PDB file of C-alpha atoms in Angstrom:
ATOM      1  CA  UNK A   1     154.252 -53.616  80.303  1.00  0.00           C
ATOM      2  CA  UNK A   2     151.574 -55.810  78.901  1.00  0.00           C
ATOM      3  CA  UNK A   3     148.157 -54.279  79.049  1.00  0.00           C
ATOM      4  CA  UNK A   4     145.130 -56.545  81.154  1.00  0.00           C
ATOM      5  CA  UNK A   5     143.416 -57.896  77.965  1.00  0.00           C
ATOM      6  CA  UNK A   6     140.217 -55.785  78.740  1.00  0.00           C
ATOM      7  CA  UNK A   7     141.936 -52.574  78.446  1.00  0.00           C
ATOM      8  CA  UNK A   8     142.830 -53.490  75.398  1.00  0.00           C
ATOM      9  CA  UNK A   9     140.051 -54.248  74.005  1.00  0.00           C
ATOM     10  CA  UNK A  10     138.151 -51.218  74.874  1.00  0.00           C
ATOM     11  CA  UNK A  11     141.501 -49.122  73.811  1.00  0.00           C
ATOM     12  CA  UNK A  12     140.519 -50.898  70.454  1.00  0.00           C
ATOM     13  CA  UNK A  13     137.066 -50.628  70.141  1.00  0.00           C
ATOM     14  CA  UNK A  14     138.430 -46.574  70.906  1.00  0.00           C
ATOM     15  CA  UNK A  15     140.582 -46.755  68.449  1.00  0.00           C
ATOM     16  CA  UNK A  16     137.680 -47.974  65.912  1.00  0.00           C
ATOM     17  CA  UNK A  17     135.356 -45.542  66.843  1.00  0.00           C
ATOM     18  CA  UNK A  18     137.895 -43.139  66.023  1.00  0.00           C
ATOM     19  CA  UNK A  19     138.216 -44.218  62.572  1.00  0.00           C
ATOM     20  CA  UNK A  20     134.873 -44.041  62.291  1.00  0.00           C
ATOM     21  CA  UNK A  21     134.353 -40.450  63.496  1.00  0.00           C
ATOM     22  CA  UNK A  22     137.084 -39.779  60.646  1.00  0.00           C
ATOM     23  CA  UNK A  23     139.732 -39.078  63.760  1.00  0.00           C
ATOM     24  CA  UNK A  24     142.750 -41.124  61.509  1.00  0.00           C
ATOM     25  CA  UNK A  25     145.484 -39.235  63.671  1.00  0.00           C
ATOM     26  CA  UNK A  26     143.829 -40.168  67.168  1.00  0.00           C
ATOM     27  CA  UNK A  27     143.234 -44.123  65.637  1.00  0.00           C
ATOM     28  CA  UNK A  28     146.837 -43.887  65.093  1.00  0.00           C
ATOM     29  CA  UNK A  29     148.116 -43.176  68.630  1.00  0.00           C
ATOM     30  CA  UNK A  30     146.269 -45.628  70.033  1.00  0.00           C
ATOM     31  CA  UNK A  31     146.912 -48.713  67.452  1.00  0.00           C
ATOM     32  CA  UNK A  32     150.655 -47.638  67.645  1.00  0.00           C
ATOM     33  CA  UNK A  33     150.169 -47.482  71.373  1.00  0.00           C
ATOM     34  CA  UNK A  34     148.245 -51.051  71.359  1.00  0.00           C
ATOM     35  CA  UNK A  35     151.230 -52.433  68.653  1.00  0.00           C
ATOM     36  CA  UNK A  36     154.028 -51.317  70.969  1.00  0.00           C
ATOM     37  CA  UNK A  37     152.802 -52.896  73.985  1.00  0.00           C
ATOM     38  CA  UNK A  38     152.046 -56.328  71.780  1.00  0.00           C
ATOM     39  CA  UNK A  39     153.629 -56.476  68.438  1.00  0.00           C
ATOM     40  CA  UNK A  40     152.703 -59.683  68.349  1.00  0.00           C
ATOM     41  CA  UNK A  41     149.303 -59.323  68.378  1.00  0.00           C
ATOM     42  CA  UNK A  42     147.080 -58.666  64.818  1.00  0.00           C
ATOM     43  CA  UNK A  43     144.702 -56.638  66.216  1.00  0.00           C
ATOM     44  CA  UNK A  44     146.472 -53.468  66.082  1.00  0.00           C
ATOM     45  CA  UNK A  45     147.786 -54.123  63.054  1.00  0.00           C
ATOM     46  CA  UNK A  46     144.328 -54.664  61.691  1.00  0.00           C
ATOM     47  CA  UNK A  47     143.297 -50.708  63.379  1.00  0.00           C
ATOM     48  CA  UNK A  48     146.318 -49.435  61.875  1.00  0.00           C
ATOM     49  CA  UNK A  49     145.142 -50.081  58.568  1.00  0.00           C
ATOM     50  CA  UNK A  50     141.949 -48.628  58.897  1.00  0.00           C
ATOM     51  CA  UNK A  51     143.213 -45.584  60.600  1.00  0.00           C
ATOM     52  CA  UNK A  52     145.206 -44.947  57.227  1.00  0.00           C
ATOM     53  CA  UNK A  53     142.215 -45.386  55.942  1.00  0.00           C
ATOM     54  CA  UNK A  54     140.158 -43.498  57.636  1.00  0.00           C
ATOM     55  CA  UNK A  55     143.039 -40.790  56.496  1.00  0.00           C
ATOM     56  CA  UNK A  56     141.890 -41.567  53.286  1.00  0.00           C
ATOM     57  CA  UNK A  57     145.014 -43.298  52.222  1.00  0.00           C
ATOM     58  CA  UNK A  58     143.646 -46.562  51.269  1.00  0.00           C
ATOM     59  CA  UNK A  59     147.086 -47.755  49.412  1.00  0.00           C
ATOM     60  CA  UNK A  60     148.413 -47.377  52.603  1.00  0.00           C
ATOM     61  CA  UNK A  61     145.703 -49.754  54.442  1.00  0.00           C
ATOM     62  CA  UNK A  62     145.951 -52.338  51.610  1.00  0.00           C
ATOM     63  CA  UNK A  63     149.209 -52.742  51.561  1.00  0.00           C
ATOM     64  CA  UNK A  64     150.129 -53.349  55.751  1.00  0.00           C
ATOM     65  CA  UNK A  65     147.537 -55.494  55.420  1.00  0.00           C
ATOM     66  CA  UNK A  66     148.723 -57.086  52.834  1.00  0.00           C
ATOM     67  CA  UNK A  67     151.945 -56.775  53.677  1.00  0.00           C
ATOM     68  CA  UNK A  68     152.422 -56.956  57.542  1.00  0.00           C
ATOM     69  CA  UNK A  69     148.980 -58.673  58.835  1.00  0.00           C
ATOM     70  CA  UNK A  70     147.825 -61.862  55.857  1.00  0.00           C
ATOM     71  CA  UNK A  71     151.552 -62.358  54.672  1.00  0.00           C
ATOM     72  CA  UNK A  72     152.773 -63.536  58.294  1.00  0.00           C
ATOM     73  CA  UNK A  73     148.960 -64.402  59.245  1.00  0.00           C
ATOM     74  CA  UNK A  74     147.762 -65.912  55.787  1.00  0.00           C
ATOM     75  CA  UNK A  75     144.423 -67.609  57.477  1.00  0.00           C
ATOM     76  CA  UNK A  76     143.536 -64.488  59.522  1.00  0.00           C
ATOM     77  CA  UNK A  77     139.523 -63.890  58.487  1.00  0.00           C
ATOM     78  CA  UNK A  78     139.338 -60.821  60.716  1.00  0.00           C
ATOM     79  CA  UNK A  79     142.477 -59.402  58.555  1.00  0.00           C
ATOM     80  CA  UNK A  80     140.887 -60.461  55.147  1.00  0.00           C
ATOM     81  CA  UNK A  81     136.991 -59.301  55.818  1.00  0.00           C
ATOM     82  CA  UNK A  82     139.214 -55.771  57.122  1.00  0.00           C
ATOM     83  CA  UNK A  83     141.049 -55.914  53.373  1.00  0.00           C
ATOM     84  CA  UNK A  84     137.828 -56.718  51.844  1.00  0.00           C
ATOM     85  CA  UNK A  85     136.200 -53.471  53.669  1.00  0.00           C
ATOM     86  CA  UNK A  86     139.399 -51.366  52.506  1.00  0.00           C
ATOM     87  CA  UNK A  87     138.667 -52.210  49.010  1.00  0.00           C
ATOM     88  CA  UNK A  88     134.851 -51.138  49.271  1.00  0.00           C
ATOM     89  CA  UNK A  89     135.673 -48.129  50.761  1.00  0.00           C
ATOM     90  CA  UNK A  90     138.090 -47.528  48.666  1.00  0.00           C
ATOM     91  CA  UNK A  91     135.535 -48.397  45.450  1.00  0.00           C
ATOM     92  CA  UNK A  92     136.937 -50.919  44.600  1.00  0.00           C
ATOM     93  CA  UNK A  93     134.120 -53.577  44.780  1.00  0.00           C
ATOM     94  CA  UNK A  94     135.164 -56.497  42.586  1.00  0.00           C
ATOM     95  CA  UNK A  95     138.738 -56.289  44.511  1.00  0.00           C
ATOM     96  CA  UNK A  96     136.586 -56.385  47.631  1.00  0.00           C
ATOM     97  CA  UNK A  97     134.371 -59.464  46.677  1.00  0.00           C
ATOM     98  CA  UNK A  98     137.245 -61.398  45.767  1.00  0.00           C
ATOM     99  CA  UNK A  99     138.303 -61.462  49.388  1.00  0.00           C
ATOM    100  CA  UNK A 100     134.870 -61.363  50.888  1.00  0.00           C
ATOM    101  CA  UNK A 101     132.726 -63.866  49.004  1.00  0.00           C
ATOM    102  CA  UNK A 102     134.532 -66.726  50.602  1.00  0.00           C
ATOM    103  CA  UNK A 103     134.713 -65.616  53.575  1.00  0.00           C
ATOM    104  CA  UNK A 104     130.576 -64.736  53.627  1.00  0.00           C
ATOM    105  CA  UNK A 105     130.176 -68.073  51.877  1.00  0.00           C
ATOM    106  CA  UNK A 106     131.990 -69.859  55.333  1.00  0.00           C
ATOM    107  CA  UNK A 107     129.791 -67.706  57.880  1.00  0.00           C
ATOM    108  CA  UNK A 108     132.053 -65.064  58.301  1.00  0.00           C
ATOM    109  CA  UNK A 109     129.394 -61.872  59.891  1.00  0.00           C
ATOM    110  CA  UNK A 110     131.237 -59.115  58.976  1.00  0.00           C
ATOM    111  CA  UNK A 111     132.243 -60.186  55.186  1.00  0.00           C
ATOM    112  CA  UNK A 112     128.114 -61.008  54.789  1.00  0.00           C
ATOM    113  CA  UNK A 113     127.569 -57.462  55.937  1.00  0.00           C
ATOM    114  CA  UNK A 114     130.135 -55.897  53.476  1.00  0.00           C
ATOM    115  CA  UNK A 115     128.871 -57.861  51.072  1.00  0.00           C
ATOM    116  CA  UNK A 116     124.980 -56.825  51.020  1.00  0.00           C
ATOM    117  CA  UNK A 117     126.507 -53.328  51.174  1.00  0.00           C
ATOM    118  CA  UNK A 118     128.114 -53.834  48.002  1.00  0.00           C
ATOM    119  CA  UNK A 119     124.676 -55.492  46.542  1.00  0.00           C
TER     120      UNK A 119
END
């Protein structure tokens, strides 16, 4: 059953605020849910990652999306600025301005915000 693409997209911004209320297990369910339904799609993938993060298991994050999201999606911004953010939150900072200093140096929002978080 393929989702209408505005249910997804507030089942996703659900499944980033639950990352960022440190609910990992919750974030799960509903990127797995989301990657079922579409596992096509990067998006999920993407909230997967961070859910292991927000778990705290940043090895995890980095590597699906190293490993599942940029190696089939190698030009994906979204999944780099996401890596880049792993990285930082991780503590990792020089890791995480490899990825995002392009990235803030083409425009990209998000990897500028990192970035001046990082200093």
């Amino acid at each position: 059953m393929e989702l209408d693409l505005k249910y997804r997209a507030l089942l996703g911004k659900a499944g980033f605020m639950a990352c960022n209320y440190g609910l990992a297990d919750e974030a799960k369910q509903i990127f797995d849910a989301l990657h079922s339904t579409a596992p096509d799609r990067v998006g999920p993938m993407i909230g997967q990652a961070m859910a292991c993060a927000a778990a705290g298991d940043f090895t995890a994050a980095v590597k699906r999306l190293k490993d599942e999201v940029l190696k089939d999606n190698p030009d994906d911004n979204d999944a780099k600025a996401y890596l880049g953010l792993v990285y930082h939150l991780d503590g990792k900072n020089d890791e995480a301005k490899k990825v995002l200093q392009p990235l803030a140096e083409n425009g990209n929002a998000f990897a500028e915000a990192i970035m001046q978080e990082i200093g």
